[in-house]
Short mmCIF file of C-alpha atoms and ligand atoms in Angstrom, two decimals:
data_model
loop_
_atom_site.label_atom_id
_atom_site.label_comp_id
_atom_site.label_asym_id
_atom_site.label_seq_id
_atom_site.Cartn_x
_atom_site.Cartn_y
_atom_site.Cartn_z
CA UNK A 1 -143.24 -136.54 -49.22
CA UNK A 2 -142.30 -138.97 -46.49
CA UNK A 3 -144.88 -140.08 -43.97
CA UNK A 4 -142.31 -141.01 -41.37
CA UNK A 5 -143.12 -139.56 -37.96
CA UNK A 6 -141.47 -136.15 -38.27
CA UNK A 7 -142.30 -132.54 -37.60
CA UNK A 8 -143.02 -130.85 -40.92
CA UNK A 9 -144.50 -127.32 -40.96
CA UNK A 10 -144.79 -127.35 -44.77
CA UNK A 11 -147.17 -130.27 -44.53
CA UNK A 12 -149.36 -128.15 -42.25
CA UNK A 13 -149.43 -125.32 -44.81
CA UNK A 14 -150.53 -127.78 -47.48
CA UNK A 15 -153.31 -129.16 -45.28
CA UNK A 16 -154.58 -125.65 -44.48
CA UNK A 17 -154.58 -124.75 -48.15
CA UNK A 18 -156.36 -127.98 -49.16
CA UNK A 19 -159.00 -127.36 -46.46
CA UNK A 20 -159.72 -123.90 -47.85
CA UNK A 21 -159.60 -124.92 -51.52
CA UNK A 22 -161.88 -127.93 -51.20
CA UNK A 23 -164.35 -126.51 -48.69
CA UNK A 24 -163.37 -128.22 -45.45
CA UNK A 25 -162.56 -125.22 -43.25
CA UNK A 26 -162.73 -121.43 -43.75
CA UNK A 27 -161.62 -118.56 -41.50
CA UNK A 28 -164.61 -117.27 -39.52
CA UNK A 29 -166.34 -114.18 -40.99
CA UNK A 30 -163.74 -114.10 -43.71
CA UNK A 31 -165.40 -111.34 -45.75
CA UNK A 32 -164.74 -109.00 -42.79
CA UNK A 33 -161.11 -110.05 -42.51
CA UNK A 34 -161.72 -113.05 -40.24
CA UNK A 35 -161.84 -113.42 -36.45
CA UNK A 36 -158.64 -114.65 -34.83
CA UNK A 37 -158.84 -118.27 -33.71
CA UNK A 38 -162.37 -118.99 -34.90
CA UNK A 39 -163.10 -121.18 -37.92
CA UNK A 40 -166.10 -122.24 -39.97
CA UNK A 41 -166.61 -125.77 -41.25
CA UNK A 42 -167.58 -125.90 -44.93
CA UNK A 43 -169.62 -128.58 -46.75
CA UNK A 44 -166.92 -131.26 -46.52
CA UNK A 45 -165.64 -130.16 -43.11
CA UNK A 46 -169.01 -130.42 -41.41
CA UNK A 47 -169.50 -133.92 -42.85
CA UNK A 48 -166.09 -134.97 -41.55
CA UNK A 49 -166.70 -133.46 -38.11
CA UNK A 50 -170.19 -134.95 -37.79
CA UNK A 51 -169.01 -138.38 -38.88
CA UNK A 52 -166.10 -138.30 -36.47
CA UNK A 53 -168.49 -137.34 -33.71
CA UNK A 54 -170.81 -140.23 -34.64
CA UNK A 55 -167.85 -142.64 -34.73
CA UNK A 56 -166.95 -141.63 -31.16
CA UNK A 57 -170.59 -141.67 -30.00
CA UNK A 58 -171.15 -145.13 -31.46
CA UNK A 59 -167.95 -146.39 -29.83
CA UNK A 60 -168.99 -145.07 -26.43
CA UNK A 61 -172.75 -145.52 -26.22
CA UNK A 62 -173.43 -148.39 -28.64
CA UNK A 63 -170.38 -150.62 -28.25
CA UNK A 64 -170.24 -150.29 -24.45
CA UNK A 65 -173.50 -151.39 -22.89
CA UNK A 66 -173.16 -149.30 -19.75
CA UNK A 67 -172.61 -145.82 -21.18
CA UNK A 68 -175.53 -143.46 -21.70
CA UNK A 69 -175.65 -140.07 -23.41
CA UNK A 70 -176.47 -136.56 -22.29
CA UNK A 71 -176.74 -133.11 -23.84
CA UNK A 72 -176.56 -130.41 -21.18
CA UNK A 73 -176.99 -126.66 -21.73
CA UNK A 74 -173.98 -124.46 -22.46
CA UNK A 75 -175.13 -121.88 -19.90
CA UNK A 76 -175.27 -123.25 -16.37
CA UNK A 77 -175.96 -121.92 -12.90
CA UNK A 78 -172.94 -119.73 -11.98
CA UNK A 79 -172.33 -121.67 -8.75
CA UNK A 80 -171.36 -124.69 -10.89
CA UNK A 81 -168.14 -122.87 -11.76
CA UNK A 82 -167.45 -121.93 -8.15
CA UNK A 83 -167.85 -125.56 -7.09
CA UNK A 84 -165.72 -126.83 -9.95
CA UNK A 85 -162.88 -124.46 -9.10
CA UNK A 86 -163.01 -122.62 -12.43
CA UNK A 87 -163.90 -119.19 -10.97
CA UNK A 88 -160.89 -119.29 -8.64
CA UNK A 89 -158.29 -121.14 -10.59
CA UNK A 90 -159.06 -121.59 -14.28
CA UNK A 91 -156.46 -119.12 -15.40
CA UNK A 92 -153.29 -118.79 -17.40
CA UNK A 93 -150.36 -116.66 -16.31
CA UNK A 94 -150.06 -113.92 -18.91
CA UNK A 95 -147.65 -111.14 -19.75
CA UNK A 96 -147.98 -108.21 -22.10
CA UNK A 97 -145.47 -106.70 -24.51
CA UNK A 98 -145.28 -103.15 -23.15
CA UNK A 99 -144.75 -101.69 -26.62
CA UNK A 100 -147.15 -103.64 -28.88
CA UNK A 101 -149.62 -104.67 -26.11
CA UNK A 102 -149.62 -108.23 -27.45
CA UNK A 103 -150.33 -110.86 -24.80
CA UNK A 104 -148.35 -114.07 -24.31
CA UNK A 105 -148.81 -117.10 -22.13
CA UNK A 106 -145.96 -117.17 -19.61
CA UNK A 107 -145.46 -120.92 -20.07
CA UNK A 108 -145.23 -120.50 -23.87
CA UNK A 109 -142.17 -118.20 -23.64
CA UNK A 110 -138.63 -119.51 -23.77
CA UNK A 111 -136.59 -119.70 -20.57
CA UNK A 112 -134.44 -116.82 -21.79
CA UNK A 113 -137.48 -114.64 -22.56
CA UNK A 114 -138.83 -115.34 -19.07
CA UNK A 115 -135.51 -114.61 -17.36
CA UNK A 116 -134.88 -111.36 -19.23
CA UNK A 117 -138.62 -110.44 -19.27
CA UNK A 118 -138.37 -109.80 -23.02
CA UNK A 119 -141.16 -110.48 -25.51
CA UNK A 120 -140.66 -112.51 -28.72
CA UNK A 121 -140.57 -109.10 -30.45
CA UNK A 122 -137.63 -108.02 -28.24
CA UNK A 123 -139.60 -105.52 -26.10
CA UNK A 124 -139.88 -105.37 -22.29
CA UNK A 125 -142.66 -107.49 -20.80
CA UNK A 126 -145.16 -106.52 -18.11
CA UNK A 127 -145.29 -108.34 -14.75
CA UNK A 128 -146.99 -111.77 -15.07
CA UNK A 129 -150.63 -111.82 -13.97
CA UNK A 130 -153.41 -114.40 -13.79
CA UNK A 131 -156.06 -114.20 -16.50
CA UNK A 132 -159.27 -116.21 -16.12
CA UNK A 133 -160.13 -118.11 -19.28
CA UNK A 134 -163.91 -118.17 -18.90
CA UNK A 135 -166.06 -115.98 -21.14
CA UNK A 136 -168.59 -114.02 -19.11
CA UNK A 137 -171.96 -112.88 -20.29
CA UNK A 138 -175.21 -111.68 -18.69
CA UNK A 139 -178.53 -113.42 -18.37
CA UNK A 140 -181.66 -111.30 -18.65
CA UNK A 141 -181.98 -107.56 -19.35
CA UNK A 142 -179.87 -106.22 -16.44
CA UNK A 143 -176.10 -106.48 -16.77
CA UNK A 144 -175.31 -106.34 -13.04
CA UNK A 145 -172.99 -108.74 -11.28
CA UNK A 146 -175.93 -110.85 -10.11
CA UNK A 147 -176.76 -111.80 -13.68
CA UNK A 148 -173.29 -113.00 -14.65
CA UNK A 149 -173.17 -116.40 -16.31
CA UNK A 150 -170.32 -118.14 -18.10
CA UNK A 151 -169.98 -119.92 -21.41
CA UNK A 152 -168.93 -123.37 -20.22
CA UNK A 153 -165.16 -123.97 -20.51
CA UNK A 154 -165.70 -127.77 -20.51
CA UNK A 155 -168.63 -130.11 -20.99
CA UNK A 156 -167.81 -132.31 -17.98
CA UNK A 157 -169.66 -130.25 -15.36
CA UNK A 158 -172.99 -130.75 -17.19
CA UNK A 159 -172.49 -134.47 -16.59
CA UNK A 160 -171.64 -134.18 -12.88
CA UNK A 161 -174.64 -132.00 -12.03
CA UNK A 162 -176.91 -134.54 -13.77
CA UNK A 163 -175.44 -137.58 -12.03
CA UNK A 164 -178.47 -138.09 -9.77
CA UNK A 165 -180.96 -137.48 -12.59
CA UNK A 166 -179.30 -140.14 -14.72
CA UNK A 167 -179.03 -142.69 -11.88
CA UNK A 168 -182.69 -142.21 -10.95
CA UNK A 169 -184.02 -142.46 -14.50
CA UNK A 170 -181.77 -144.84 -16.43
CA UNK A 171 -181.30 -147.93 -14.22
CA UNK A 172 -177.55 -147.67 -14.67
CA UNK A 173 -175.39 -149.47 -12.15
CA UNK A 174 -171.84 -148.66 -11.18
CA UNK A 175 -169.52 -148.91 -13.04
CA UNK A 176 -171.21 -146.86 -15.75
CA UNK A 177 -170.47 -143.87 -17.94
CA UNK A 178 -172.15 -140.73 -19.24
CA UNK A 179 -171.04 -139.40 -22.63
CA UNK A 180 -171.51 -135.93 -24.02
CA UNK A 181 -170.39 -133.97 -27.08
CA UNK A 182 -170.69 -130.21 -27.19
CA UNK A 183 -169.22 -126.78 -27.50
CA UNK A 184 -166.85 -125.33 -24.94
CA UNK A 185 -165.29 -121.86 -24.81
CA UNK A 186 -161.96 -120.64 -23.46
CA UNK A 187 -160.62 -117.13 -23.83
CA UNK A 188 -157.14 -118.33 -24.68
CA UNK A 189 -154.43 -116.54 -26.58
CA UNK A 190 -154.28 -118.34 -29.88
CA UNK A 191 -151.89 -117.46 -32.61
CA UNK A 192 -151.15 -120.38 -34.84
CA UNK A 193 -151.63 -124.02 -35.75
CA UNK A 194 -154.96 -123.67 -37.54
CA UNK A 195 -157.84 -125.31 -35.62
CA UNK A 196 -155.59 -126.95 -33.00
CA UNK A 197 -156.42 -124.43 -30.29
CA UNK A 198 -159.44 -122.17 -30.71
CA UNK A 199 -161.54 -120.07 -28.36
CA UNK A 200 -164.69 -121.96 -29.36
CA UNK A 201 -164.28 -125.72 -29.79
CA UNK A 202 -166.05 -129.02 -29.31
CA UNK A 203 -165.29 -131.71 -26.80
CA UNK A 204 -166.22 -135.38 -26.64
CA UNK A 205 -166.19 -136.35 -22.99
CA UNK A 206 -167.07 -139.54 -21.20
CA UNK A 207 -167.18 -139.63 -17.41
CA UNK A 208 -167.02 -143.13 -15.95
CA UNK A 209 -168.34 -143.55 -12.39
CA UNK A 210 -166.65 -146.29 -10.39
CA UNK A 211 -166.42 -147.63 -6.85
CA UNK A 212 -163.56 -146.07 -4.84
CA UNK A 213 -160.73 -148.58 -4.71
CA UNK A 214 -161.54 -149.84 -8.21
CA UNK A 215 -160.50 -146.55 -9.82
CA UNK A 216 -156.89 -147.54 -10.67
CA UNK A 217 -158.07 -150.60 -12.54
CA UNK A 218 -160.68 -148.63 -14.54
CA UNK A 219 -158.13 -145.94 -15.28
CA UNK A 220 -155.91 -148.59 -16.93
CA UNK A 221 -158.94 -150.05 -18.73
CA UNK A 222 -159.84 -146.70 -20.29
CA UNK A 223 -156.25 -145.96 -21.31
CA UNK A 224 -156.25 -149.21 -23.27
CA UNK A 225 -159.76 -148.68 -24.69
CA UNK A 226 -158.91 -145.25 -26.01
CA UNK A 227 -155.87 -146.53 -27.87
CA UNK A 228 -158.00 -149.27 -29.42
CA UNK A 229 -160.43 -146.58 -30.60
CA UNK A 230 -157.70 -144.68 -32.45
CA UNK A 231 -156.54 -147.94 -33.95
CA UNK A 232 -160.06 -148.67 -35.22
CA UNK A 233 -160.13 -145.22 -36.73
CA UNK A 234 -157.03 -146.22 -38.68
CA UNK A 235 -154.69 -143.71 -37.02
CA UNK A 236 -151.01 -144.56 -37.41
CA UNK A 237 -149.80 -146.07 -34.13
CA UNK A 238 -146.34 -144.53 -34.36
CA UNK A 239 -147.97 -141.09 -34.34
CA UNK A 240 -149.63 -141.67 -30.95
CA UNK A 241 -148.12 -141.83 -27.50
CA UNK A 242 -149.00 -141.51 -23.84
CA UNK A 243 -147.59 -138.69 -21.77
CA UNK A 244 -147.98 -138.88 -18.01
CA UNK A 245 -148.52 -135.72 -15.96
CA UNK A 246 -145.85 -135.38 -13.29
CA UNK A 247 -146.89 -134.63 -9.66
CA UNK A 248 -146.37 -130.86 -10.17
CA UNK A 249 -148.48 -130.84 -13.37
CA UNK A 250 -151.51 -132.65 -11.94
CA UNK A 251 -154.72 -130.61 -11.80
CA UNK A 252 -156.06 -129.95 -8.28
CA UNK A 253 -158.75 -132.63 -8.71
CA UNK A 254 -156.63 -135.38 -10.27
CA UNK A 255 -155.05 -138.43 -8.71
CA UNK A 256 -153.51 -139.53 -12.03
CA UNK A 257 -153.51 -138.08 -15.52
CA UNK A 258 -152.26 -139.24 -18.90
CA UNK A 259 -152.52 -137.36 -22.18
CA UNK A 260 -152.76 -139.16 -25.46
CA UNK A 261 -150.54 -137.12 -27.72
CA UNK A 262 -150.46 -137.10 -31.50
CA UNK A 263 -147.50 -136.15 -33.65
CA UNK A 264 -149.02 -133.19 -35.51
CA UNK A 265 -146.99 -131.61 -38.33
CA UNK A 266 -145.89 -129.03 -35.73
CA UNK A 267 -144.88 -131.58 -33.08
CA UNK A 268 -146.24 -133.85 -30.34
CA UNK A 269 -149.33 -132.29 -28.75
CA UNK A 270 -152.23 -133.34 -26.55
CA UNK A 271 -155.18 -134.90 -28.29
CA UNK A 272 -157.06 -136.31 -25.34
CA UNK A 273 -156.78 -136.37 -21.56
CA UNK A 274 -157.52 -139.40 -19.36
CA UNK A 275 -157.88 -138.42 -15.72
CA UNK A 276 -158.64 -140.07 -12.42
CA UNK A 277 -160.68 -137.24 -10.86
CA UNK A 278 -161.38 -139.11 -7.60
CA UNK A 279 -164.59 -138.06 -5.80
CA UNK A 280 -163.60 -134.40 -6.06
CA UNK A 281 -166.35 -133.25 -8.43
CA UNK A 282 -169.35 -134.94 -6.85
CA UNK A 283 -168.17 -134.06 -3.34
CA UNK A 284 -167.76 -130.39 -4.28
CA UNK A 285 -171.18 -130.17 -5.96
CA UNK A 286 -172.71 -131.87 -2.96
CA UNK A 287 -171.07 -129.29 -0.69
CA UNK A 288 -172.10 -126.28 -2.81
CA UNK A 289 -175.71 -127.31 -3.50
CA UNK A 290 -176.25 -128.60 0.04
CA UNK A 291 -177.69 -131.95 -1.07
CA UNK A 292 -176.24 -135.44 -0.83
CA UNK A 293 -174.85 -136.66 -4.14
CA UNK A 294 -173.91 -140.28 -3.71
CA UNK A 295 -174.70 -143.78 -4.89
CA UNK A 296 -176.41 -146.66 -3.15
CA UNK A 297 -175.17 -150.09 -4.12
CA UNK A 298 -178.41 -152.06 -3.96
CA UNK A 299 -176.76 -155.42 -3.40
CA UNK A 300 -174.24 -154.55 -0.69
CA UNK A 301 -176.38 -151.64 0.68
CA UNK A 302 -173.18 -149.56 0.69
CA UNK A 303 -173.52 -145.83 0.05
CA UNK A 304 -170.54 -143.93 -1.34
CA UNK A 305 -169.45 -141.02 -3.53
CA UNK A 306 -168.20 -142.58 -6.76
CA UNK A 307 -164.78 -141.90 -8.20
CA UNK A 308 -164.65 -140.60 -11.77
CA UNK A 309 -162.37 -141.72 -14.59
CA UNK A 310 -162.65 -139.19 -17.38
CA UNK A 311 -161.73 -139.44 -21.05
CA UNK A 312 -161.81 -135.98 -22.57
CA UNK A 313 -161.05 -135.55 -26.27
CA UNK A 314 -161.31 -132.50 -28.49
CA UNK A 315 -163.60 -133.05 -31.47
CA UNK A 316 -162.31 -130.10 -33.48
CA UNK A 317 -158.75 -131.04 -32.51
CA UNK A 318 -159.51 -134.60 -33.66
CA UNK A 319 -160.56 -133.19 -37.04
CA UNK A 320 -157.08 -131.69 -37.37
CA UNK A 321 -155.59 -134.98 -36.22
CA UNK A 322 -157.43 -137.07 -38.83
CA UNK A 323 -156.57 -134.55 -41.55
CA UNK A 324 -152.88 -134.63 -40.53
CA UNK A 325 -152.88 -138.40 -40.35
CA UNK A 326 -154.71 -138.92 -43.64
CA UNK A 327 -152.80 -136.43 -45.79
CA UNK A 328 -150.33 -138.00 -48.19
CA UNK A 329 -148.56 -137.02 -51.34
CA UNK A 330 -147.79 -140.20 -53.20
CA UNK A 331 -145.60 -140.71 -56.23
CA UNK A 332 -147.62 -142.71 -58.72
CA UNK A 333 -145.43 -142.60 -61.79
CA UNK A 334 -142.64 -140.58 -63.27
CA UNK A 335 -143.11 -136.93 -62.25
CA UNK A 336 -146.62 -137.71 -61.11
CA UNK A 337 -147.68 -137.12 -57.54
CA UNK A 338 -151.21 -137.55 -56.25
CA UNK A 339 -152.59 -135.92 -53.13
CA UNK A 340 -154.72 -138.32 -51.15
CA UNK A 341 -156.56 -138.17 -47.83
CA UNK A 342 -156.65 -141.69 -46.43
CA UNK A 343 -159.69 -141.24 -44.20
CA UNK A 344 -161.34 -144.28 -42.68
CA UNK A 345 -164.44 -144.81 -44.92
CA UNK A 346 -166.69 -144.42 -41.85
CA UNK A 347 -165.67 -140.76 -41.52
CA UNK A 348 -164.99 -139.82 -45.16
CA UNK A 349 -167.24 -136.87 -46.15
CA UNK A 350 -167.97 -138.60 -49.46
CA UNK A 351 -167.92 -142.39 -49.40
CA UNK A 352 -168.67 -143.20 -53.03
CA UNK A 353 -168.00 -141.18 -56.18
CA UNK A 354 -170.15 -142.20 -59.16
CA UNK A 355 -169.07 -141.41 -62.71
CA UNK A 356 -170.29 -142.21 -66.21
CA UNK A 357 -167.31 -142.90 -68.48
CA UNK A 358 -168.89 -140.57 -71.04
CA UNK A 359 -172.08 -138.51 -70.93
CA UNK A 360 -173.67 -139.86 -74.12
CA UNK A 361 -175.46 -143.09 -75.07
CA UNK A 362 -177.49 -143.19 -71.86
CA UNK A 363 -174.43 -143.66 -69.61
CA UNK A 364 -175.05 -140.43 -67.68
CA UNK A 365 -178.68 -141.42 -67.00
CA UNK A 366 -177.62 -144.90 -65.87
CA UNK A 367 -174.94 -143.44 -63.57
CA UNK A 368 -177.46 -140.99 -62.06
CA UNK A 369 -179.86 -143.86 -61.42
CA UNK A 370 -177.15 -145.92 -59.67
CA UNK A 371 -176.08 -142.92 -57.62
CA UNK A 372 -179.67 -142.28 -56.50
CA UNK A 373 -179.93 -145.88 -55.25
CA UNK A 374 -176.59 -145.73 -53.41
CA UNK A 375 -177.64 -142.46 -51.72
CA UNK A 376 -179.98 -144.43 -49.49
CA UNK A 377 -177.04 -146.00 -47.65
CA UNK A 378 -173.91 -144.01 -48.46
CA UNK A 379 -172.84 -140.43 -48.94
CA UNK A 380 -172.28 -140.10 -52.68
CA UNK A 381 -171.03 -137.61 -55.22
CA UNK A 382 -171.90 -137.62 -58.93
CA UNK A 383 -169.31 -136.26 -61.37
CA UNK A 384 -169.43 -136.36 -65.15
CA UNK A 385 -166.93 -133.65 -66.05
CA UNK A 386 -163.35 -134.12 -67.24
CA UNK A 387 -161.19 -137.15 -67.96
CA UNK A 388 -161.90 -140.14 -65.72
CA UNK A 389 -158.37 -140.05 -64.25
CA UNK A 390 -158.87 -136.42 -63.20
CA UNK A 391 -162.18 -137.30 -61.58
CA UNK A 392 -160.48 -140.05 -59.54
CA UNK A 393 -157.80 -137.60 -58.42
CA UNK A 394 -160.36 -135.00 -57.34
CA UNK A 395 -161.97 -137.64 -55.13
CA UNK A 396 -158.57 -138.83 -53.78
CA UNK A 397 -157.88 -135.28 -52.65
CA UNK A 398 -161.02 -135.16 -50.50
CA UNK A 399 -160.57 -138.71 -49.23
CA UNK A 400 -163.36 -140.56 -51.07
CA UNK A 401 -162.53 -144.24 -50.50
CA UNK A 402 -164.49 -145.73 -53.43
CA UNK A 403 -165.41 -144.68 -56.95
CA UNK A 404 -167.79 -146.47 -59.28
CA UNK A 405 -167.54 -146.02 -63.04
CA UNK A 406 -170.35 -146.82 -65.42
CA UNK A 407 -169.34 -147.70 -69.01
CA UNK A 408 -170.66 -149.55 -72.06
CA UNK A 409 -170.21 -152.93 -70.35
CA UNK A 410 -172.58 -151.73 -67.62
CA UNK A 411 -175.24 -151.32 -70.27
CA UNK A 412 -174.48 -154.68 -71.97
CA UNK A 413 -173.51 -156.92 -69.07
CA UNK A 414 -174.66 -155.17 -65.90
CA UNK A 415 -171.17 -154.76 -64.40
CA UNK A 416 -169.39 -151.66 -63.04
CA UNK A 417 -165.80 -150.73 -62.20
CA UNK A 418 -165.11 -150.32 -58.51
CA UNK A 419 -161.95 -148.30 -57.88
CA UNK A 420 -160.24 -148.27 -54.46
CA UNK A 421 -158.65 -145.03 -53.31
CA UNK A 422 -155.74 -146.45 -51.31
CA UNK A 423 -154.45 -149.06 -53.75
CA UNK A 424 -155.89 -147.40 -56.88
CA UNK A 425 -156.89 -150.92 -57.89
CA UNK A 426 -159.93 -151.38 -60.08
CA UNK A 427 -162.16 -154.40 -60.22
CA UNK A 428 -165.16 -155.35 -62.29
CA UNK A 429 -168.20 -156.38 -60.27
CA UNK A 430 -171.87 -157.12 -60.99
CA UNK A 431 -174.08 -154.11 -60.29
CA UNK A 432 -176.32 -156.24 -58.09
CA UNK A 433 -173.43 -156.88 -55.69
CA UNK A 434 -172.24 -153.29 -55.51
CA UNK A 435 -174.03 -152.06 -52.37
CA UNK A 436 -173.12 -155.17 -50.39
CA UNK A 437 -169.46 -154.99 -51.50
CA UNK A 438 -169.29 -151.34 -50.42
CA UNK A 439 -170.84 -152.11 -47.05
CA UNK A 440 -168.31 -154.89 -46.44
CA UNK A 441 -165.38 -152.80 -47.61
CA UNK A 442 -166.36 -150.00 -45.20
CA UNK A 443 -166.78 -152.39 -42.30
CA UNK A 444 -163.55 -154.33 -42.83
CA UNK A 445 -161.38 -151.39 -43.87
CA UNK A 446 -157.77 -151.45 -42.65
CA UNK A 447 -155.35 -148.80 -43.73
CA UNK A 448 -152.39 -150.30 -45.58
CA UNK A 449 -148.90 -149.54 -44.27
CA UNK A 450 -147.23 -146.91 -46.44
P1 LIG B 1 -154.15 -127.21 -22.68
O1 LIG B 1 -153.27 -127.55 -21.51
O2 LIG B 1 -153.54 -127.53 -24.02
O3 LIG B 1 -154.76 -125.85 -22.63
P2 LIG B 1 -156.04 -128.83 -21.35
O4 LIG B 1 -155.14 -129.86 -20.81
O5 LIG B 1 -156.53 -127.72 -20.51
O6 LIG B 1 -155.39 -128.20 -22.67
P3 LIG B 1 -158.45 -130.29 -21.21
O7 LIG B 1 -159.10 -129.33 -20.32
O8 LIG B 1 -157.94 -131.58 -20.64
O9 LIG B 1 -157.27 -129.56 -22.01
O10 LIG B 1 -159.42 -130.55 -22.43
C1 LIG B 1 -159.62 -131.83 -22.98
C2 LIG B 1 -159.43 -131.81 -24.48
O11 LIG B 1 -160.18 -130.73 -25.07
C3 LIG B 1 -158.00 -131.55 -24.91
O12 LIG B 1 -157.27 -132.76 -24.92
C4 LIG B 1 -158.18 -130.99 -26.30
O13 LIG B 1 -158.34 -132.05 -27.25
C5 LIG B 1 -159.49 -130.23 -26.19
N1 LIG B 1 -159.22 -128.79 -26.03
C6 LIG B 1 -158.93 -128.13 -24.90
N2 LIG B 1 -158.77 -126.82 -25.14
C7 LIG B 1 -158.96 -126.64 -26.46
C8 LIG B 1 -158.94 -125.51 -27.33
N3 LIG B 1 -158.71 -124.28 -26.87
N4 LIG B 1 -159.18 -125.70 -28.65
C9 LIG B 1 -159.45 -126.93 -29.13
N5 LIG B 1 -159.50 -128.04 -28.36
C10 LIG B 1 -159.25 -127.90 -27.05
#
């Protein structure tokens, strides 16, 4: 299968099937027939998602010295969503098929369907109406309107309402950022494309507070930084592009907005948004809570409401992106094709597979011992069943970058075979150097062009 940048729905089917078969992602509540647009992450999927999250978190909070973290509650004071504009305008225009009662997003219909008011099933459509995407629930025992709260539709607002808390407690100075990863909920109509769009998802957001007038320069800085991040993650550059929002597409709060799009097997789609949100958010919260929210520059004694440059990426959508980017079917001989996930070793659910060549003559015990030692620093998997070639292939299919095989020479000479997933090359190395070699290989990993 070619890995040229093309749209390829069959590739998507194969990824979905691999995810189910190998325990990455399952339909939610599957034994009851599943719940539309909700998914569960299995043993390998949760490792991949957590590692991806840590990769992003490390990039933001550890590699930039002026970004701090936050973890705000999912349920917030209901006025937050009035101030943010979500109660009034966080809606999609929807229509209903008058025969089947299925709902469609107006902007997802073709021009012809919109003009003739006909559903994709060929039936008449209802009049378009606005449908708010926030999930409502009730706090406390009474379910009256006074107790209504919302499941947050984005994580960003938790950051804005904590701006003063963070400034007063963390000694941060503008420009600085606050990063947060967490669940968000949107009652969207979701029909296809696996985990791309779900009603419950995770976001990785970083809000960067800057001096007004310096916002354009920081906006450009973060556009460049975010591309560097995807490059570090080993994502193919020709599968990424920027897409600028035109003046009529800009959100009410935004001065400028770019999406980073990825070429998924079903086409180019948004992966992350980078927005210049001006002082809209802090000014609105200041207005609604009745307290000043601003920043005092201690050197110049200037007081101002900072501008915000936001980078907002989907974590669950990024999982689909790394799966799509990593998936390859590679011809490795006559009539022989291997399936391989070329994950960056930092995010691979299993980093090192450890195998004894055979179970007897103490090889299994030696391999177990080596695996136990490696466990301290790497995520490992021990496998002693089947031919060695089959064991390598099983690890290729889940993206394990390195495999170590223990054989008779290990017992005699203290060496092991280190096998590399991408090149399938094998090398003999002293056991004492193994951990260090693995650490270096993970740190210096670059995906080879294919
Ligand atoms: P769309 O226009 O596709 O509905 P959006 O532009 O409203 O998305 P943002 O509000 O900018 O999306 O959200 C930031 C990021 O959060 C998106 O780039 C995407 O990665 C992720 N995201 C948004 N909605 C969903 C969803 N329903 N499921 C999964 N991820 C999502």
